[in-house]
mmCIF file of C-alpha atoms in Angstrom:
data_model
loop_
_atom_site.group_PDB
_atom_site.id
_atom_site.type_symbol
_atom_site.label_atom_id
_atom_site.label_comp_id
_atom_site.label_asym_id
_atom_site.label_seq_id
_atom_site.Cartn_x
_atom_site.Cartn_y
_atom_site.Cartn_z
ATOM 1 C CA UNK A 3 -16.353 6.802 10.095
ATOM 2 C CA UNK A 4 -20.212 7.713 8.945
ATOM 3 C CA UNK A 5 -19.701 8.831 4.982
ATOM 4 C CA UNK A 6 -23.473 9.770 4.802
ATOM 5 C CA UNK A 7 -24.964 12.785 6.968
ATOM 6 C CA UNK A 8 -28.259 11.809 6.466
ATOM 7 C CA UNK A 9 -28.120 8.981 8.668
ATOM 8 C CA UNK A 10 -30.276 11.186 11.766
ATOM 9 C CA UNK A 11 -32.400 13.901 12.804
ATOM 10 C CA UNK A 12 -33.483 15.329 15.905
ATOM 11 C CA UNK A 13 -36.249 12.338 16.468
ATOM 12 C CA UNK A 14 -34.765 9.552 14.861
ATOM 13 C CA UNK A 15 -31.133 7.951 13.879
ATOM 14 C CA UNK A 16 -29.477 5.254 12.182
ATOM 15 C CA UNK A 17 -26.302 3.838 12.936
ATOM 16 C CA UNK A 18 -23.200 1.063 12.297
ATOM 17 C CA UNK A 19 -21.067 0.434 15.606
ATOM 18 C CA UNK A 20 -18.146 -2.203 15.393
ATOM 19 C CA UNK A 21 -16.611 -4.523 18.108
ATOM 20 C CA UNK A 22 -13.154 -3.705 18.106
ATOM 21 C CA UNK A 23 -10.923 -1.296 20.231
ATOM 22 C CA UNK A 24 -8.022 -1.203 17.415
ATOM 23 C CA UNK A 25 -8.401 1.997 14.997
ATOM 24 C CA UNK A 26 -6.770 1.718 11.485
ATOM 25 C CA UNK A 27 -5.712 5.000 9.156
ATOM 26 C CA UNK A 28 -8.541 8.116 9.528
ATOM 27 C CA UNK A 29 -9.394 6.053 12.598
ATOM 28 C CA UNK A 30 -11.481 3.229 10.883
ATOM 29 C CA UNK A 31 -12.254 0.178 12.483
ATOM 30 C CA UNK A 32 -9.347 -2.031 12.006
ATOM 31 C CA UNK A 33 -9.668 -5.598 11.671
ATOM 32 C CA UNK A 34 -6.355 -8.213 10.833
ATOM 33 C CA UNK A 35 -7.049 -10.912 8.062
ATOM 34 C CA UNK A 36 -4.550 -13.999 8.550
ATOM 35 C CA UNK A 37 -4.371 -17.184 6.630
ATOM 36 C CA UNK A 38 -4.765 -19.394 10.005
ATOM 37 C CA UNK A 39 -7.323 -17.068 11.756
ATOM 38 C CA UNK A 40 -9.546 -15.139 8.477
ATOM 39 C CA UNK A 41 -10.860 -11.636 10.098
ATOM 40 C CA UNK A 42 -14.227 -12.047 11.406
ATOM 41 C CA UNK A 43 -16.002 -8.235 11.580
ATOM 42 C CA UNK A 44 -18.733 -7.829 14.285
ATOM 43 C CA UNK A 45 -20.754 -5.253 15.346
ATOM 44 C CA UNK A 46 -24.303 -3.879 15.700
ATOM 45 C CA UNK A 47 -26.580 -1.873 13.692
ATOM 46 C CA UNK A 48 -28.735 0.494 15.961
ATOM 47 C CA UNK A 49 -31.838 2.567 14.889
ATOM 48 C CA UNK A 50 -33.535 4.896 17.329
ATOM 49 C CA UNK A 51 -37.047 6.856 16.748
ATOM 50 C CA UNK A 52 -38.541 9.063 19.952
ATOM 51 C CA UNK A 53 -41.991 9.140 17.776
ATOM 52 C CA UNK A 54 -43.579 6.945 15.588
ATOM 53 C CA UNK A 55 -42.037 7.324 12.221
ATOM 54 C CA UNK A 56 -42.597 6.313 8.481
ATOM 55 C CA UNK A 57 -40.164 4.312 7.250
ATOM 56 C CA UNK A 58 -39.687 0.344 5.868
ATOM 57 C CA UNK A 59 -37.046 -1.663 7.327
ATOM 58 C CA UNK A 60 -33.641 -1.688 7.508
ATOM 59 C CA UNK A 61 -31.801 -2.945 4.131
ATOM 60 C CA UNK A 62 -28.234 -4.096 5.488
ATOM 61 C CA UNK A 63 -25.286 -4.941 2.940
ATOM 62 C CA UNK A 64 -21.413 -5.824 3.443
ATOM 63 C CA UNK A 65 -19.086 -5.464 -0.028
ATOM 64 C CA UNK A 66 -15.433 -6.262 0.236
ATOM 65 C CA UNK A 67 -15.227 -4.483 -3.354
ATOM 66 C CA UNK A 68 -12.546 -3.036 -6.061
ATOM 67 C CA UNK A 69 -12.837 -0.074 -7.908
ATOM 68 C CA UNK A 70 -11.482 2.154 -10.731
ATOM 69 C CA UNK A 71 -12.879 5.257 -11.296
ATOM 70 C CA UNK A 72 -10.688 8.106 -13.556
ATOM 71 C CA UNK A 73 -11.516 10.561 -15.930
ATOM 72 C CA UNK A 74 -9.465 11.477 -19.121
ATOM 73 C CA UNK A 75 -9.916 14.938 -21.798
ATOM 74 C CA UNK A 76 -9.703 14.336 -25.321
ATOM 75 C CA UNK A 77 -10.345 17.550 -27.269
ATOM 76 C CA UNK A 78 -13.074 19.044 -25.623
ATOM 77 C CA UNK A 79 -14.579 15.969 -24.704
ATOM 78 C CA UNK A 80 -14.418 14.658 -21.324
ATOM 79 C CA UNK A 81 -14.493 10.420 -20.827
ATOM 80 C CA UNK A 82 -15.235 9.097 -17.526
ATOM 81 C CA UNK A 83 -14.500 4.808 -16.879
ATOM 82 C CA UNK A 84 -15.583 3.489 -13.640
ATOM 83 C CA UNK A 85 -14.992 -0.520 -13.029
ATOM 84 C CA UNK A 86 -16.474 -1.489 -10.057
ATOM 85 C CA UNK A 87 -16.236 -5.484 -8.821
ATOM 86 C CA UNK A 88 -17.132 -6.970 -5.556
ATOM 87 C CA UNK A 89 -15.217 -9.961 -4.523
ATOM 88 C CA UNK A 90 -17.545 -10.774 -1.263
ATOM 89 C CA UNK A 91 -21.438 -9.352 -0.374
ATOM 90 C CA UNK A 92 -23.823 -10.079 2.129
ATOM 91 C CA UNK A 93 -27.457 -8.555 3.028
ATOM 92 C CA UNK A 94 -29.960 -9.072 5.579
ATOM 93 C CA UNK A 95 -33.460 -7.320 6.088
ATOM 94 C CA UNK A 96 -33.455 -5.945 9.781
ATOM 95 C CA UNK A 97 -37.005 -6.181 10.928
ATOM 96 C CA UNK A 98 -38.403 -2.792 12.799
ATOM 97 C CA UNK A 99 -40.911 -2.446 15.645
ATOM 98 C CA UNK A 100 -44.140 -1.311 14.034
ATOM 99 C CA UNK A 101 -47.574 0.089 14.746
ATOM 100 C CA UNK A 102 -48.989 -0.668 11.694
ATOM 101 C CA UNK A 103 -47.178 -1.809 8.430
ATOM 102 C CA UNK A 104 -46.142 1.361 7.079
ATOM 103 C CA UNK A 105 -45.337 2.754 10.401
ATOM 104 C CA UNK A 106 -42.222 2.309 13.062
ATOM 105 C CA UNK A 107 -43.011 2.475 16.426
ATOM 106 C CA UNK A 108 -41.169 4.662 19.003
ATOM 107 C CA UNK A 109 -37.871 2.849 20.671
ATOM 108 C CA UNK A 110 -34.623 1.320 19.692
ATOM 109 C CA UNK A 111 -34.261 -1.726 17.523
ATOM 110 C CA UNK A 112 -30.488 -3.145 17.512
ATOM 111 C CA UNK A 113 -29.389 -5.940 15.322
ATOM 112 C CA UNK A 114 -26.124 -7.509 15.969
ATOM 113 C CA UNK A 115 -24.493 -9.162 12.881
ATOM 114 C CA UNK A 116 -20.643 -11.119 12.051
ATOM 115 C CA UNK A 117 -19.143 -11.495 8.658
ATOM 116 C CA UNK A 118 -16.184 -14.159 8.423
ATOM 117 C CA UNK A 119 -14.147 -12.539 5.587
ATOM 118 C CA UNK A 120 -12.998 -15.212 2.912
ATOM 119 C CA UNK A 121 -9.291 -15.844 2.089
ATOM 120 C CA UNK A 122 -7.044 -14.395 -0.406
ATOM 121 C CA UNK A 123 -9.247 -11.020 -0.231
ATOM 122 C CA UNK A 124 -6.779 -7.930 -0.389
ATOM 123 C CA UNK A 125 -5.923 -5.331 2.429
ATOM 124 C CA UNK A 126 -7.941 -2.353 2.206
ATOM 125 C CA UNK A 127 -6.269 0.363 0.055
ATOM 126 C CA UNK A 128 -7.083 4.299 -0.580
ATOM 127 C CA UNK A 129 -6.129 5.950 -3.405
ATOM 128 C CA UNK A 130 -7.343 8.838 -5.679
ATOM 129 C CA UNK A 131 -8.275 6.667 -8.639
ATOM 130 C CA UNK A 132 -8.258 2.944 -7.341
ATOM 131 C CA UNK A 133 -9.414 1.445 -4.214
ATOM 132 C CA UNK A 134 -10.650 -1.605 -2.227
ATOM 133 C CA UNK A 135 -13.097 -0.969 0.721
ATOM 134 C CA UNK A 136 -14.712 -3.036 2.995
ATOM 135 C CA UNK A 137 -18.085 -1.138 3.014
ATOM 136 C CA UNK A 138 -21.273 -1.171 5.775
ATOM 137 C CA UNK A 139 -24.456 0.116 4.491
ATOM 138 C CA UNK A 140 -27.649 0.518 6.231
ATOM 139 C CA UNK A 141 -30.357 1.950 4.365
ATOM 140 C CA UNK A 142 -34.430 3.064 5.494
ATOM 141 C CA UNK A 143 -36.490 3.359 2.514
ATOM 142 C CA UNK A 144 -39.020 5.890 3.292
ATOM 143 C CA UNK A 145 -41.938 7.914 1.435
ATOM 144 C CA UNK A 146 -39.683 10.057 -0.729
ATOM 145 C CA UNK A 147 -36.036 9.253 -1.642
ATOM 146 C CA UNK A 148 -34.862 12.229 -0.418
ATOM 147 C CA UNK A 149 -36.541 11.073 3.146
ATOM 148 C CA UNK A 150 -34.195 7.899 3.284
ATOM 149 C CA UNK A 151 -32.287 7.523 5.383
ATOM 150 C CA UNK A 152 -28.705 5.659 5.448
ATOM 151 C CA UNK A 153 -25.617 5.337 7.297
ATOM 152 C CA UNK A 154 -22.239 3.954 5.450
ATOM 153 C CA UNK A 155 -18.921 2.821 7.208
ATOM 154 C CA UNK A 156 -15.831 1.279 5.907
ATOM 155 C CA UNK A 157 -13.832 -0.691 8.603
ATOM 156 C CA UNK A 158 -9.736 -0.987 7.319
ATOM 157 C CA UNK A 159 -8.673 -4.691 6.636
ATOM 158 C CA UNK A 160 -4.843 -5.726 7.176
ATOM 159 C CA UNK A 161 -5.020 -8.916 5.055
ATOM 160 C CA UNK A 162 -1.358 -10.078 5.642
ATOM 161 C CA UNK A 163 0.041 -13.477 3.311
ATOM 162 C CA UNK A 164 2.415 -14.174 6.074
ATOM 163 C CA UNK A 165 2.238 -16.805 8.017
ATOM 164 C CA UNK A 166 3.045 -17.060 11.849
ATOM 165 C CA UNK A 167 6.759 -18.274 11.730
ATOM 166 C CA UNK A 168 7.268 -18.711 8.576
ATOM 167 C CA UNK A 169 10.772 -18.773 6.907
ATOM 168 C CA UNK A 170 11.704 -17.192 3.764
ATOM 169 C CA UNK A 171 14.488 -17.881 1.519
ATOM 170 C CA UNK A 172 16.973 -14.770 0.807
ATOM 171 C CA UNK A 173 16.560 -13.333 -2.408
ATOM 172 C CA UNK A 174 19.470 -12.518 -4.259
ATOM 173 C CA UNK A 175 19.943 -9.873 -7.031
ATOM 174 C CA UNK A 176 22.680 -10.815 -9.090
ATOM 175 C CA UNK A 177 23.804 -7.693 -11.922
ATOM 176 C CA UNK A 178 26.701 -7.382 -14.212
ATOM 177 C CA UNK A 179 27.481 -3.102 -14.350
ATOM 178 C CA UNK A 180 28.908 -2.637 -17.957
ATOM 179 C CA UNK A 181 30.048 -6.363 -17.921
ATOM 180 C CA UNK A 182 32.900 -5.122 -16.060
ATOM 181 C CA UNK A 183 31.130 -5.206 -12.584
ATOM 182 C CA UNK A 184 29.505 -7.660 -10.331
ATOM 183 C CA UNK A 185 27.272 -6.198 -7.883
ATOM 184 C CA UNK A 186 24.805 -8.589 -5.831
ATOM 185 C CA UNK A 187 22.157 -7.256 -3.922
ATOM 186 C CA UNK A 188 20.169 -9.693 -0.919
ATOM 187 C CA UNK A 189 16.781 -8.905 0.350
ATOM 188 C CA UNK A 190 15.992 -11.445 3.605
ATOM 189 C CA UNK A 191 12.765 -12.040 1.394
ATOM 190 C CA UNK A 192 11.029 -10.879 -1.542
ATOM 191 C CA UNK A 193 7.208 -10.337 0.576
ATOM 192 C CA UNK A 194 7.104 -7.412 3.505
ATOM 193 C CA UNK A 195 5.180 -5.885 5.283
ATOM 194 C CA UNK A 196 3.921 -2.041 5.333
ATOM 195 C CA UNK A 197 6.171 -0.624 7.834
ATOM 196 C CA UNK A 198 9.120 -3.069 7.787
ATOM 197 C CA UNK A 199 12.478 -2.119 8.436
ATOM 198 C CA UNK A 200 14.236 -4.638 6.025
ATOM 199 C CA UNK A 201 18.103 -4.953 5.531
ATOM 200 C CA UNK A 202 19.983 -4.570 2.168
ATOM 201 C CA UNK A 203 23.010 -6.011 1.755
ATOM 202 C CA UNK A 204 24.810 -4.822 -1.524
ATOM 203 C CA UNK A 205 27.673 -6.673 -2.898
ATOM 204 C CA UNK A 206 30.581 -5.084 -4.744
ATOM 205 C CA UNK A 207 33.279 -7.284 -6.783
ATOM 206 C CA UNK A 208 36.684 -6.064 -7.661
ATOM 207 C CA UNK A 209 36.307 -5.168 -11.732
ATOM 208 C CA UNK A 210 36.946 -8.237 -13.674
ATOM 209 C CA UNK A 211 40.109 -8.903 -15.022
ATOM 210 C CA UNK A 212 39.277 -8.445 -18.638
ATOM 211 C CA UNK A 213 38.248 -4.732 -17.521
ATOM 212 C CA UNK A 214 40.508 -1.920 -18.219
ATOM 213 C CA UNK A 215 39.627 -0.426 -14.396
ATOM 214 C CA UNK A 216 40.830 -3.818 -13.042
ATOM 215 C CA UNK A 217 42.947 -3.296 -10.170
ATOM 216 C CA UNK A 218 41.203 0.420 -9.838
ATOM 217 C CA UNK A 219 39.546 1.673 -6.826
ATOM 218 C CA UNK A 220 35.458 2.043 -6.886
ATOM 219 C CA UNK A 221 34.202 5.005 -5.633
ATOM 220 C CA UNK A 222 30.487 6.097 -4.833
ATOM 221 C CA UNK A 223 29.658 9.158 -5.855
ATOM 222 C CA UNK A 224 26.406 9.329 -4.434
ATOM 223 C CA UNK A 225 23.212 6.463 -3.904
ATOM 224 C CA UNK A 226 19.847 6.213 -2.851
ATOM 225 C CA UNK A 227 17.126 3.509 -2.554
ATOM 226 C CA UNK A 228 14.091 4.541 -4.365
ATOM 227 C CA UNK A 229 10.448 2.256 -4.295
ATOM 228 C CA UNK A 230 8.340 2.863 -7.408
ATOM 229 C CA UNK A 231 4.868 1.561 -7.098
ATOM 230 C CA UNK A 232 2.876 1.164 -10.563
ATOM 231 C CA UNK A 233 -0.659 0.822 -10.510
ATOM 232 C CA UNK A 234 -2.812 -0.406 -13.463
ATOM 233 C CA UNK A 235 -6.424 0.160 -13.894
ATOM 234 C CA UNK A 236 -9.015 -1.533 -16.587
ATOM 235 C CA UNK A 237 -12.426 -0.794 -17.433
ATOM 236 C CA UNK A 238 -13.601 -3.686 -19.508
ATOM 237 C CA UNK A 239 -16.579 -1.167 -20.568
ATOM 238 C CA UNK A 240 -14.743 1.315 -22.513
ATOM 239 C CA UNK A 241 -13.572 -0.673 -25.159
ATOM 240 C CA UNK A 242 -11.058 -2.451 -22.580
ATOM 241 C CA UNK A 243 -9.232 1.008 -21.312
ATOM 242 C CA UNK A 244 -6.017 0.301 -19.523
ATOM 243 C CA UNK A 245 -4.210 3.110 -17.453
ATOM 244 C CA UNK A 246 -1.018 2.446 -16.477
ATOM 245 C CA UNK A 247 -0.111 4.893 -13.135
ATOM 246 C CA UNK A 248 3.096 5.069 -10.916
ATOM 247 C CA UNK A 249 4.522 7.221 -7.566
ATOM 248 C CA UNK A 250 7.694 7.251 -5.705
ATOM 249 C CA UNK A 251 6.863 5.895 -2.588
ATOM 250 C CA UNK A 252 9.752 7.129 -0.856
ATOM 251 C CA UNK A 253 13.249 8.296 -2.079
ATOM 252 C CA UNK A 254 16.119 8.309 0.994
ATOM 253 C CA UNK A 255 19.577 8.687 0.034
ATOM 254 C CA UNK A 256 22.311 6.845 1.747
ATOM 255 C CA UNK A 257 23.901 9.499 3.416
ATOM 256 C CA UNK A 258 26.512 6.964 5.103
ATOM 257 C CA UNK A 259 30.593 6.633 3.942
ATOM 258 C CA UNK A 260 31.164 4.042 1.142
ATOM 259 C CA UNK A 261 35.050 2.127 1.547
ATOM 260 C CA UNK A 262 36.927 3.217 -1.566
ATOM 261 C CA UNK A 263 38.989 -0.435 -2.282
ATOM 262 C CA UNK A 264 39.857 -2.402 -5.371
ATOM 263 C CA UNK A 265 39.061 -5.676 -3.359
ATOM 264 C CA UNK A 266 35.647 -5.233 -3.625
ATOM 265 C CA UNK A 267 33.125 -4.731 -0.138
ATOM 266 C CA UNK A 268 30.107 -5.318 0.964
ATOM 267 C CA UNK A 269 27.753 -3.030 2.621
ATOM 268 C CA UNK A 270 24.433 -3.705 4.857
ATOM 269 C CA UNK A 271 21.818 -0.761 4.735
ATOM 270 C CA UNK A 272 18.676 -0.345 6.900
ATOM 271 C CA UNK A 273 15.588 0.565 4.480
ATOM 272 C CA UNK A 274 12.333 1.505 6.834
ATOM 273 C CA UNK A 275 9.119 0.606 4.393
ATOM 274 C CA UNK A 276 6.343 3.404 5.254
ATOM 275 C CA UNK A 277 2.922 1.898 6.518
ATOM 276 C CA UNK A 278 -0.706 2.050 4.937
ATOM 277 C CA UNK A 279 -1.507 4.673 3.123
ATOM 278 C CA UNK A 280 1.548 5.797 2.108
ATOM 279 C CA UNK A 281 2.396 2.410 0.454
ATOM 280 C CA UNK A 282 -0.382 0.178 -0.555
ATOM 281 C CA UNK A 283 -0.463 -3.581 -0.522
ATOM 282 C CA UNK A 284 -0.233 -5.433 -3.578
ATOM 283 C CA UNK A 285 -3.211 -6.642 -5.157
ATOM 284 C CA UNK A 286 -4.436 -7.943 -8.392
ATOM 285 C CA UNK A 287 -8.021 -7.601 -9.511
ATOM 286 C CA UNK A 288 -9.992 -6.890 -12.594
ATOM 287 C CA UNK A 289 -9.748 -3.437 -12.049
ATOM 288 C CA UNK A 290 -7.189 -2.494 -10.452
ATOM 289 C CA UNK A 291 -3.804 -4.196 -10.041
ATOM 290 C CA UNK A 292 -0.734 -2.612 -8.045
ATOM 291 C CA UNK A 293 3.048 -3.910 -7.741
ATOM 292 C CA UNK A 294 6.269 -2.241 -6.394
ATOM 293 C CA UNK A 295 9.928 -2.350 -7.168
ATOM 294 C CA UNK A 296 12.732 -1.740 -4.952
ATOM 295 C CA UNK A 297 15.827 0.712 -6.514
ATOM 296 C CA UNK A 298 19.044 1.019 -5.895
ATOM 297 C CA UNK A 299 20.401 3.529 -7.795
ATOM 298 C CA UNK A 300 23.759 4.726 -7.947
ATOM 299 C CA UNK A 301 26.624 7.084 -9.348
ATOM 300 C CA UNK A 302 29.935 5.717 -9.613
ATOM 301 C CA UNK A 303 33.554 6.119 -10.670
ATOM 302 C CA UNK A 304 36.928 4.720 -10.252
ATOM 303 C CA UNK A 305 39.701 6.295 -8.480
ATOM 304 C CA UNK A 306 41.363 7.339 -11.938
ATOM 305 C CA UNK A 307 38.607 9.328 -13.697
ATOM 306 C CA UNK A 308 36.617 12.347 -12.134
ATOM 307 C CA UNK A 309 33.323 12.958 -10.440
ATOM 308 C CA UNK A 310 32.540 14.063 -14.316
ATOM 309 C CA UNK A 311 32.734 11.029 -15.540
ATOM 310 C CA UNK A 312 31.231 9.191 -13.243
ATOM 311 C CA UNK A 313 28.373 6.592 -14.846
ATOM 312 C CA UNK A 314 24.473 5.314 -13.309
ATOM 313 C CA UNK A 315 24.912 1.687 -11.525
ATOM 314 C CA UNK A 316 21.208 0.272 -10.568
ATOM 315 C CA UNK A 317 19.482 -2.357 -9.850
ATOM 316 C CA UNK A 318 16.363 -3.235 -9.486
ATOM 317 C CA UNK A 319 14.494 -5.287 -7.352
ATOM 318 C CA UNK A 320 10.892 -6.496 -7.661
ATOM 319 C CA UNK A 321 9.276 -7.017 -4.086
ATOM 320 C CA UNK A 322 5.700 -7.766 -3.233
ATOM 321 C CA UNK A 323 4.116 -5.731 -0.549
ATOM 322 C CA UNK A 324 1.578 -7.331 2.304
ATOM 323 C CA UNK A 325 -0.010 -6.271 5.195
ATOM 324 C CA UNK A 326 1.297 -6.248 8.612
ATOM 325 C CA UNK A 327 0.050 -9.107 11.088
ATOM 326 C CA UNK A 328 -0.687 -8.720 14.379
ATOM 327 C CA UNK A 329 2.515 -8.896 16.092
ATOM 328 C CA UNK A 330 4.189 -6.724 13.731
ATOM 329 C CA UNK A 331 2.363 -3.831 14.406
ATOM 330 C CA UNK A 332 3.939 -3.149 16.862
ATOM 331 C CA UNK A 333 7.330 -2.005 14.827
ATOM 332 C CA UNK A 334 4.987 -0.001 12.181
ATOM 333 C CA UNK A 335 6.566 2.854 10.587
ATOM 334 C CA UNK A 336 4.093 5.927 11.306
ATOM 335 C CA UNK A 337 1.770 6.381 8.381
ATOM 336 C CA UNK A 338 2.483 9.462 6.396
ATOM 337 C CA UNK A 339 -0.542 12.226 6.007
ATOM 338 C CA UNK A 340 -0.555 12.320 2.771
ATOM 339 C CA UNK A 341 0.592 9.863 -0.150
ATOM 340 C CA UNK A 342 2.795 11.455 -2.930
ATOM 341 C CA UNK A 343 0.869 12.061 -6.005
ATOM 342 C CA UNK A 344 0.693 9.985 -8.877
ATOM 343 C CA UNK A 345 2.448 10.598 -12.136
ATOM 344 C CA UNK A 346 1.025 8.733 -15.709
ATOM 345 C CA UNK A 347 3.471 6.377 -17.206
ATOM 346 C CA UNK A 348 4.368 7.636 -20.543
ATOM 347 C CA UNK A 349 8.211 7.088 -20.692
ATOM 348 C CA UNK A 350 10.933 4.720 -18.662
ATOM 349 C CA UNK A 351 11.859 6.233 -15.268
ATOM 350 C CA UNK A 352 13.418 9.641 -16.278
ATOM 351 C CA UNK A 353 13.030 10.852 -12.507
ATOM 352 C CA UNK A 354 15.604 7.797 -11.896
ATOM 353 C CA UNK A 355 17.748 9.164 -13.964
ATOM 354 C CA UNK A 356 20.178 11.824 -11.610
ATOM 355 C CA UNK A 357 20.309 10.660 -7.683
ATOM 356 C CA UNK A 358 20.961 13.785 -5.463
ATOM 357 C CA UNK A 359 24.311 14.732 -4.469
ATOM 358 C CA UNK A 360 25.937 12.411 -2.390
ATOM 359 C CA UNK A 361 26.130 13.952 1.289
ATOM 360 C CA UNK A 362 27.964 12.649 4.544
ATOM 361 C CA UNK A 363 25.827 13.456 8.045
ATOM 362 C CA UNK A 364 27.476 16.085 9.943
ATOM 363 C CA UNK A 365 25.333 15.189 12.927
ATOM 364 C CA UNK A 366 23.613 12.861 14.828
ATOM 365 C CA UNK A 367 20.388 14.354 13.630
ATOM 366 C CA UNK A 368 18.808 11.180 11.508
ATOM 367 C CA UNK A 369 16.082 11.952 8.756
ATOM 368 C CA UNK A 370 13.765 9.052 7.416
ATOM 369 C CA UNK A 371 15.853 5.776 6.879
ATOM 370 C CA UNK A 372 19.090 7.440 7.589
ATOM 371 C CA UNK A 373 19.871 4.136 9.512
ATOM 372 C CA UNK A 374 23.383 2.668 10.514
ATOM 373 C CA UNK A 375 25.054 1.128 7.734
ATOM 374 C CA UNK A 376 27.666 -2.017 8.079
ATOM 375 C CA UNK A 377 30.380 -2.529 5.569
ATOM 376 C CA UNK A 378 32.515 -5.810 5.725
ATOM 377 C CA UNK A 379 35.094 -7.586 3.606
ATOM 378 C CA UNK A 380 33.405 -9.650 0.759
ATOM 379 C CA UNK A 381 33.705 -12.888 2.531
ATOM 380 C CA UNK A 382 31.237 -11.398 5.008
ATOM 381 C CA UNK A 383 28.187 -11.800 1.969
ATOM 382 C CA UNK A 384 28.054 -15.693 2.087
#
């Protein structure tokens, strides 16, 4: 994807072509990032004149860079911070064809080039006021500036932690409800990938004894699994500005039955993770830093009081987000058009605060994540 449209005319033309067949999000070059095999990017810069032209020669960069870019009003006054850091660069001069040293001659001149990306870099990640791109840039210096000519592309980078095979420990939620209530939540992991369909298993206790709803049966009024992702974003420059941003990622409710027992239960549900751009990797950089948290969030009651009095139950669950590998993408959820829009953190989670009315599928029509649910006894959590 050219994001310059100076980069021909009808005589002459500059372009970036890559060596890959796979396409990433808005159909960018995609390239996968691995600890064992780093992503090597190859390609070819091409430059075409049917005449001789005026021109110098070609000024070729790679930046695997971070940036975060936001404007804020105070008063009447409007304050712009932009924090812009490249964690990887290279450049080469592209010699032309010439007639005379200020002068290209007529033809084609095509450079082929390969950039071995170095580890830990981050996947690439869109967003409206912090990014990371892995940007091309070729660039014709000519008479007049407004005579250059340039052509830009950004190629889309899955740099996954995961390793081929690798085994994770289960990591397990442990939270006391009103110190009346054990509830255990188990991720298979705390690291997945965009577009992973992960398991939940949630873990209900009978009330303890000392509780006066011991012996009393728990009842779900309604639940859904939220993911919050919070972004922060620094500009050194401006006397060390911090913004602190967050979105909902996604919001499904779990529209199956809950058992209503006093022996306690436990409960596996399906959560489907959207892919790139919807939810963006984590990453940690000067400027911009992102993390995500996994909700479950809950209204519940006991068999002896009324939906009225029914009280919150969540808990949270902080996950870290990577990139899919190669064999995983495969089982990609589809990537959503659009992201959902950011909101400025300036109190706790007060959209948290009333999950929708609880709501039992009256047919076999599933929405996103309205998966098949298992419950067991509580011996079946190990």
């Amino acid at each position: 994807m050219a994001i310059l449209d100076f980069s021909k005319d009808s005589n002459k033309s500059i372009a970036i072509h890559f060596h890959t067949k796979e396409l990433g999000p808005e159909g960018q070059p995609l390239y996968y990032h691995t600890p064992e095999n780093p992503a090597v990017i190859k390609g070819h810069v091409e430059f075409r004149t049917v005449k001789e032209t005026k021109g110098g020669d070609i000024n070729f960069t790679f930046e695997a860079r971070v940036q975060a870019k936001w404007t804020e009003q105070h008063g009447k006054a409007t304050i712009s911070f932009n924090n812009l850091q490249q964690l990887q660069e290279k450049s080469w001069e592209i010699k032309l064809n010439r007639a005379n040293p200020k002068t290209i001659s007529a033809g084609v001149t095509r450079f082929d080039f390969d950039v071995q990306l170095d580890s830990g870099l981050p996947s690439s990640i869109e967003g409206s006021r912090g990014w990371f791109h892995y940007r091309f840039k070729a660039h014709i210096k000519r008479s007049f500036p407004h005579r250059d000519m340039a052509a830009k592309e950004l190629v889309w980078v899955y740099s996954s932690s995961l390793r081929a095979g690798e085994q994770h420990e289960p990591k397990i939620y442990k939270h006391l409800w009103n110190d009346i209530l054990p509830v255990t939540c188990t991720l298979p992991s705390d690291i997945f990938y965009q577009g992973q369909i992960v398991p939940l298993t949630v873990q209900f206790e009978p009330f303890l004894d000392n509780s006066i709803h011991h012996g009393q049966e728990l009842v779900v009024v309604s639940a859904f699994i939220k993911m919050k992702q919070y972004t922060k974003l620094t500009d050194p420059k401006g006397f060390g500005k911090v913004r602190n941003d967050k979105k909902t990622v996604f919001s499904l409710p779990v529209t199956e039955d809950w058992p209503q027992t006093s022996q306690g239960f436990t409960k596996n549900i399906m959560v489907e993770f959207p892919g790139a751009k919807q939810l963006a990797c984590a990453i940690e950089t000067g400027p911009v830093t992102k993390k995500h948290t996994l909700k479950l969030i809950m209204q519940v009651r006991t068999n002896m009081c009324s939906e009225k009095e029914a009280k919150e139950l969540r808990v949270e669950m902080d996950v870290k987000i990577t990139a899919p590998r190669p064999e995983h993408i495969k089982d990609m959820a589809p990537a959503h058009a659009a992201p959902p829009p950011y909101q400025t953190i300036d109190t706790d989670d007060e959209d948290d605060a009333m999950p929708p009315e609880f709501s039992r599928s009256s047919s076999d029509q599933r929405g996103y994540g309205d998966y098949p649910t298992d419950v067991k006894p509580p011996q079946g959590l190990q």
